[in-house]
């Protein structure tokens, strides 16, 4: 049976666009309602309780918009709130987080030593080492919190001197010196992926969750027989606090003017 209801996607800001775009590319007939909680950005510096509170309110809003599935397109929210959301909303929706698909992709490669860069909140939950170790107990996992990266990207510094300086300051860390692969465990970071790859002289494999999450969405919709059958999906965007850089980045990503509304859900 076809289901043309939208997929809800949320993040603290523009980072989740990297995920929603991957979903739109893979599944162009799916509609998306995106919520960026720019009022509370960065999530990575917030307490676990605050991230849970924001996530619950956003999911309630997305479900009121009749979303058939919710993609938590934020590592901080996926780490802090995924279980709480699944438990709270039970059968009301299907929840996809961004951690599990990335972990699965990386463990299949059989690396000996990986690095994880993420927000402070994601690092604090230990979700990556603990999930990676359930598949491979021997894997060496070195985590590093890189809290300036998401606000920097949100402000539009995706390339150039500022981003290169900040990236270098964070990644010149001994713990990241001998890694085989680096996990970009924040959905903002794909926007600076090429700069990160260049910092490592392309010697380290760099992974983000965008494509693996899109494939998980596809698999879940197929499994539940909930795929859309309309010709083209419709995209709408909500922000808790309007920012020009969000509108510009979203329009750039989607290659079209976007339907954007500021919405206070608190
Ligand atoms: N994009 C988010 C993440 O994946 C949040 C970044 C932030 O707001 O600190 O963690």
Short mmCIF file of C-alpha atoms and ligand atoms in Angstrom, two decimals:
data_model
loop_
_atom_site.label_atom_id
_atom_site.label_comp_id
_atom_site.label_asym_id
_atom_site.label_seq_id
_atom_site.Cartn_x
_atom_site.Cartn_y
_atom_site.Cartn_z
CA UNK A 1 0.00 0.00 0.00
CA UNK A 2 1.31 3.45 -0.89
CA UNK A 3 1.63 6.08 1.82
CA UNK A 4 2.13 9.66 0.65
CA UNK A 5 2.35 11.19 4.11
CA UNK A 6 5.59 13.13 4.72
CA UNK A 7 8.72 11.99 6.51
CA UNK A 8 9.63 14.26 9.45
CA UNK A 9 13.31 15.17 9.76
CA UNK A 10 14.84 17.27 12.52
CA UNK A 11 18.11 18.73 13.72
CA UNK A 12 19.27 21.73 15.71
CA UNK A 13 19.92 23.63 12.45
CA UNK A 14 21.30 23.06 8.97
CA UNK A 15 23.18 19.81 9.72
CA UNK A 16 20.13 17.62 9.19
CA UNK A 17 19.85 18.99 5.65
CA UNK A 18 22.77 16.73 4.74
CA UNK A 19 20.56 13.80 5.76
CA UNK A 20 17.28 15.06 4.28
CA UNK A 21 19.00 15.74 0.95
CA UNK A 22 20.38 12.20 0.87
CA UNK A 23 16.85 10.90 1.54
CA UNK A 24 15.40 13.13 -1.21
CA UNK A 25 18.07 11.98 -3.67
CA UNK A 26 17.41 8.30 -2.98
CA UNK A 27 13.63 8.61 -2.61
CA UNK A 28 12.53 11.60 -4.73
CA UNK A 29 8.84 10.80 -4.42
CA UNK A 30 8.85 11.08 -0.61
CA UNK A 31 7.67 14.38 0.93
CA UNK A 32 9.70 15.84 3.79
CA UNK A 33 8.86 18.17 6.63
CA UNK A 34 12.08 19.50 8.15
CA UNK A 35 12.35 21.16 11.55
CA UNK A 36 15.54 23.03 12.49
CA UNK A 37 15.67 24.06 16.13
CA UNK A 38 17.87 27.10 15.52
CA UNK A 39 16.56 28.73 18.69
CA UNK A 40 18.35 26.11 20.81
CA UNK A 41 21.45 25.52 18.70
CA UNK A 42 24.01 24.14 19.48
CA UNK A 43 22.46 21.01 20.95
CA UNK A 44 25.93 19.64 21.58
CA UNK A 45 26.49 22.01 24.49
CA UNK A 46 23.10 21.32 26.12
CA UNK A 47 22.33 18.83 28.86
CA UNK A 48 20.93 15.42 27.95
CA UNK A 49 17.64 16.42 29.65
CA UNK A 50 17.32 19.60 27.58
CA UNK A 51 17.98 17.72 24.32
CA UNK A 52 15.31 15.18 25.27
CA UNK A 53 12.83 17.96 26.07
CA UNK A 54 13.40 19.72 22.72
CA UNK A 55 13.27 16.45 20.79
CA UNK A 56 9.97 15.41 22.37
CA UNK A 57 8.34 18.74 21.49
CA UNK A 58 9.63 18.63 17.91
CA UNK A 59 8.42 15.05 17.39
CA UNK A 60 5.00 15.97 18.79
CA UNK A 61 4.86 18.81 16.26
CA UNK A 62 5.97 16.58 13.36
CA UNK A 63 3.39 13.95 14.28
CA UNK A 64 0.70 16.65 14.34
CA UNK A 65 1.78 17.36 10.73
CA UNK A 66 0.87 13.74 9.97
CA UNK A 67 4.42 12.43 9.47
CA UNK A 68 4.61 8.67 8.86
CA UNK A 69 8.21 8.42 10.06
CA UNK A 70 10.66 10.59 11.99
CA UNK A 71 14.35 10.78 11.18
CA UNK A 72 16.41 12.16 14.07
CA UNK A 73 18.95 13.83 11.77
CA UNK A 74 21.16 14.90 14.65
CA UNK A 75 23.73 12.78 16.46
CA UNK A 76 23.33 14.69 19.71
CA UNK A 77 19.56 14.06 19.72
CA UNK A 78 19.98 10.48 18.46
CA UNK A 79 22.45 9.77 21.29
CA UNK A 80 20.50 11.52 24.03
CA UNK A 81 16.88 10.96 23.05
CA UNK A 82 16.32 8.06 20.61
CA UNK A 83 15.25 5.48 23.24
CA UNK A 84 13.13 8.06 25.08
CA UNK A 85 11.31 9.00 21.85
CA UNK A 86 10.67 5.39 20.83
CA UNK A 87 9.36 4.66 24.30
CA UNK A 88 7.24 7.81 24.55
CA UNK A 89 5.57 7.63 21.13
CA UNK A 90 5.51 3.81 20.93
CA UNK A 91 3.54 2.77 17.82
CA UNK A 92 2.60 6.34 16.82
CA UNK A 93 5.55 6.51 14.43
CA UNK A 94 8.72 4.88 13.16
CA UNK A 95 11.96 6.45 14.41
CA UNK A 96 15.28 6.31 12.56
CA UNK A 97 18.40 7.55 14.32
CA UNK A 98 21.67 8.52 12.62
CA UNK A 99 23.99 6.48 14.86
CA UNK A 100 23.06 2.86 14.09
CA UNK A 101 23.36 3.05 10.26
CA UNK A 102 26.82 4.69 10.54
CA UNK A 103 28.06 2.16 13.11
CA UNK A 104 26.89 -0.72 10.91
CA UNK A 105 28.60 0.68 7.80
CA UNK A 106 31.91 1.17 9.61
CA UNK A 107 32.10 -2.18 11.43
CA UNK A 108 31.56 -4.01 8.15
CA UNK A 109 34.91 -2.60 6.97
CA UNK A 110 36.91 -4.36 9.69
CA UNK A 111 39.18 -1.47 10.75
CA UNK A 112 41.57 -1.79 13.72
CA UNK A 113 41.47 1.81 14.95
CA UNK A 114 38.87 4.50 14.31
CA UNK A 115 38.38 8.08 15.40
CA UNK A 116 35.04 9.70 16.17
CA UNK A 117 34.51 13.45 16.13
CA UNK A 118 31.26 14.75 17.55
CA UNK A 119 29.60 17.29 19.82
CA UNK A 120 30.22 17.26 23.56
CA UNK A 121 26.75 15.77 24.16
CA UNK A 122 27.33 12.86 21.76
CA UNK A 123 30.77 12.12 23.21
CA UNK A 124 29.38 12.24 26.74
CA UNK A 125 26.75 9.56 26.05
CA UNK A 126 29.51 7.13 24.86
CA UNK A 127 27.02 5.85 22.33
CA UNK A 128 29.59 5.35 19.54
CA UNK A 129 32.22 3.36 21.50
CA UNK A 130 29.51 1.29 23.14
CA UNK A 131 27.65 0.47 19.89
CA UNK A 132 30.87 -0.12 17.90
CA UNK A 133 32.11 -2.46 20.64
CA UNK A 134 28.95 -4.58 20.54
CA UNK A 135 30.00 -5.58 16.99
CA UNK A 136 33.78 -5.56 17.48
CA UNK A 137 35.10 -5.63 21.04
CA UNK A 138 38.73 -5.26 19.84
CA UNK A 139 38.17 -2.08 17.85
CA UNK A 140 40.11 0.91 19.21
CA UNK A 141 37.79 3.91 19.28
CA UNK A 142 39.23 7.35 19.98
CA UNK A 143 36.58 10.02 20.47
CA UNK A 144 37.10 13.75 20.35
CA UNK A 145 34.58 16.49 21.08
CA UNK A 146 34.80 19.27 18.48
CA UNK A 147 32.21 21.77 19.77
CA UNK A 148 33.18 24.75 17.62
CA UNK A 149 32.58 22.95 14.33
CA UNK A 150 28.75 22.94 14.27
CA UNK A 151 28.33 26.65 15.16
CA UNK A 152 31.10 27.50 12.68
CA UNK A 153 29.32 25.61 9.90
CA UNK A 154 25.96 27.07 10.91
CA UNK A 155 27.45 30.52 10.42
CA UNK A 156 28.48 29.61 6.87
CA UNK A 157 32.20 28.88 7.35
CA UNK A 158 32.36 25.71 5.24
CA UNK A 159 35.68 26.38 3.56
CA UNK A 160 38.55 28.86 3.77
CA UNK A 161 40.92 30.10 6.42
CA UNK A 162 38.59 30.07 9.43
CA UNK A 163 37.39 26.51 8.97
CA UNK A 164 40.87 25.23 8.07
CA UNK A 165 42.34 26.76 11.24
CA UNK A 166 39.64 25.31 13.50
CA UNK A 167 39.80 21.89 11.83
CA UNK A 168 43.60 21.80 12.20
CA UNK A 169 43.43 22.83 15.87
CA UNK A 170 41.04 19.98 16.64
CA UNK A 171 42.42 17.22 14.44
CA UNK A 172 46.10 17.68 15.28
CA UNK A 173 45.43 15.46 18.24
CA UNK A 174 47.68 12.52 19.09
CA UNK A 175 44.65 10.31 19.61
CA UNK A 176 43.72 10.81 15.97
CA UNK A 177 47.23 10.33 14.60
CA UNK A 178 47.08 6.61 13.73
CA UNK A 179 43.46 6.07 12.83
CA UNK A 180 42.37 4.10 9.76
CA UNK A 181 38.99 5.79 9.55
CA UNK A 182 37.24 8.84 10.97
CA UNK A 183 33.51 8.94 11.72
CA UNK A 184 31.88 12.34 11.27
CA UNK A 185 29.42 11.84 14.12
CA UNK A 186 27.61 15.13 13.70
CA UNK A 187 25.32 15.81 10.77
CA UNK A 188 26.81 19.28 10.26
CA UNK A 189 30.24 17.84 9.44
CA UNK A 190 29.59 16.50 5.92
CA UNK A 191 29.61 20.16 4.90
CA UNK A 192 33.35 20.27 5.73
CA UNK A 193 34.12 16.67 4.73
CA UNK A 194 36.51 17.59 1.91
CA UNK A 195 38.48 19.90 4.22
CA UNK A 196 38.77 17.15 6.81
CA UNK A 197 39.88 14.64 4.16
CA UNK A 198 42.48 17.16 2.96
CA UNK A 199 43.77 17.64 6.53
CA UNK A 200 44.56 13.90 6.62
CA UNK A 201 46.05 14.07 3.10
CA UNK A 202 43.31 11.63 2.04
CA UNK A 203 45.10 8.82 3.96
CA UNK A 204 42.15 8.21 6.30
CA UNK A 205 38.73 6.92 5.22
CA UNK A 206 36.08 9.44 6.22
CA UNK A 207 32.50 8.34 6.94
CA UNK A 208 29.33 10.30 7.51
CA UNK A 209 25.85 8.95 8.11
CA UNK A 210 23.99 10.56 5.20
CA UNK A 211 23.78 7.72 2.66
CA UNK A 212 23.49 4.92 5.20
CA UNK A 213 20.59 6.73 6.91
CA UNK A 214 18.84 7.25 3.56
CA UNK A 215 19.17 3.52 2.86
CA UNK A 216 17.77 2.72 6.33
CA UNK A 217 14.78 4.95 5.63
CA UNK A 218 14.23 3.15 2.33
CA UNK A 219 14.51 -0.29 3.96
CA UNK A 220 12.10 0.65 6.77
CA UNK A 221 9.51 2.05 4.34
CA UNK A 222 9.77 -1.05 2.15
CA UNK A 223 9.51 -3.35 5.15
CA UNK A 224 6.38 -1.55 6.43
CA UNK A 225 4.97 -1.18 2.89
CA UNK A 226 4.76 2.58 3.43
CA UNK A 227 6.56 3.97 0.36
CA UNK A 228 5.05 6.95 -1.43
CA UNK A 229 3.80 6.56 -5.00
CA UNK A 230 3.37 10.23 -5.93
CA UNK A 231 5.52 11.55 -8.75
CA UNK A 232 7.48 14.12 -6.74
CA UNK A 233 7.79 14.78 -3.01
CA UNK A 234 6.91 18.16 -1.48
CA UNK A 235 9.38 19.79 0.91
CA UNK A 236 8.56 22.18 3.74
CA UNK A 237 10.91 23.64 6.29
CA UNK A 238 10.27 25.02 9.76
CA UNK A 239 12.74 26.87 11.96
CA UNK A 240 12.25 27.79 15.60
CA UNK A 241 14.23 30.98 14.88
CA UNK A 242 14.68 32.32 11.34
CA UNK A 243 18.25 32.48 10.07
CA UNK A 244 19.35 33.62 6.65
CA UNK A 245 22.15 31.05 6.46
CA UNK A 246 19.64 28.23 6.90
CA UNK A 247 17.48 29.53 4.06
CA UNK A 248 20.52 29.96 1.79
CA UNK A 249 21.97 26.54 2.57
CA UNK A 250 18.63 24.76 2.15
CA UNK A 251 17.97 26.51 -1.18
CA UNK A 252 21.50 25.58 -2.29
CA UNK A 253 21.03 21.94 -1.27
CA UNK A 254 17.64 21.57 -2.95
CA UNK A 255 18.50 23.75 -5.96
CA UNK A 256 15.25 25.66 -5.60
CA UNK A 257 13.57 28.32 -3.45
CA UNK A 258 12.32 26.68 -0.30
CA UNK A 259 9.05 26.92 1.58
CA UNK A 260 10.28 28.12 5.00
CA UNK A 261 8.25 29.12 8.03
CA UNK A 262 9.32 30.25 11.49
CA UNK A 263 7.45 28.28 14.12
CA UNK A 264 7.49 28.60 17.87
CA UNK A 265 6.43 25.25 19.27
CA UNK A 266 7.27 26.08 22.88
N1 LIG B 1 23.93 18.33 13.89
C1 LIG B 1 23.93 17.99 15.24
C2 LIG B 1 24.57 16.68 15.57
O1 LIG B 1 24.61 15.83 14.71
C3 LIG B 1 23.94 19.04 16.30
C4 LIG B 1 25.05 20.01 16.35
C5 LIG B 1 24.76 20.96 17.48
O2 LIG B 1 23.69 21.56 17.46
O3 LIG B 1 25.59 21.05 18.41
O4 LIG B 1 25.02 16.44 16.66
#
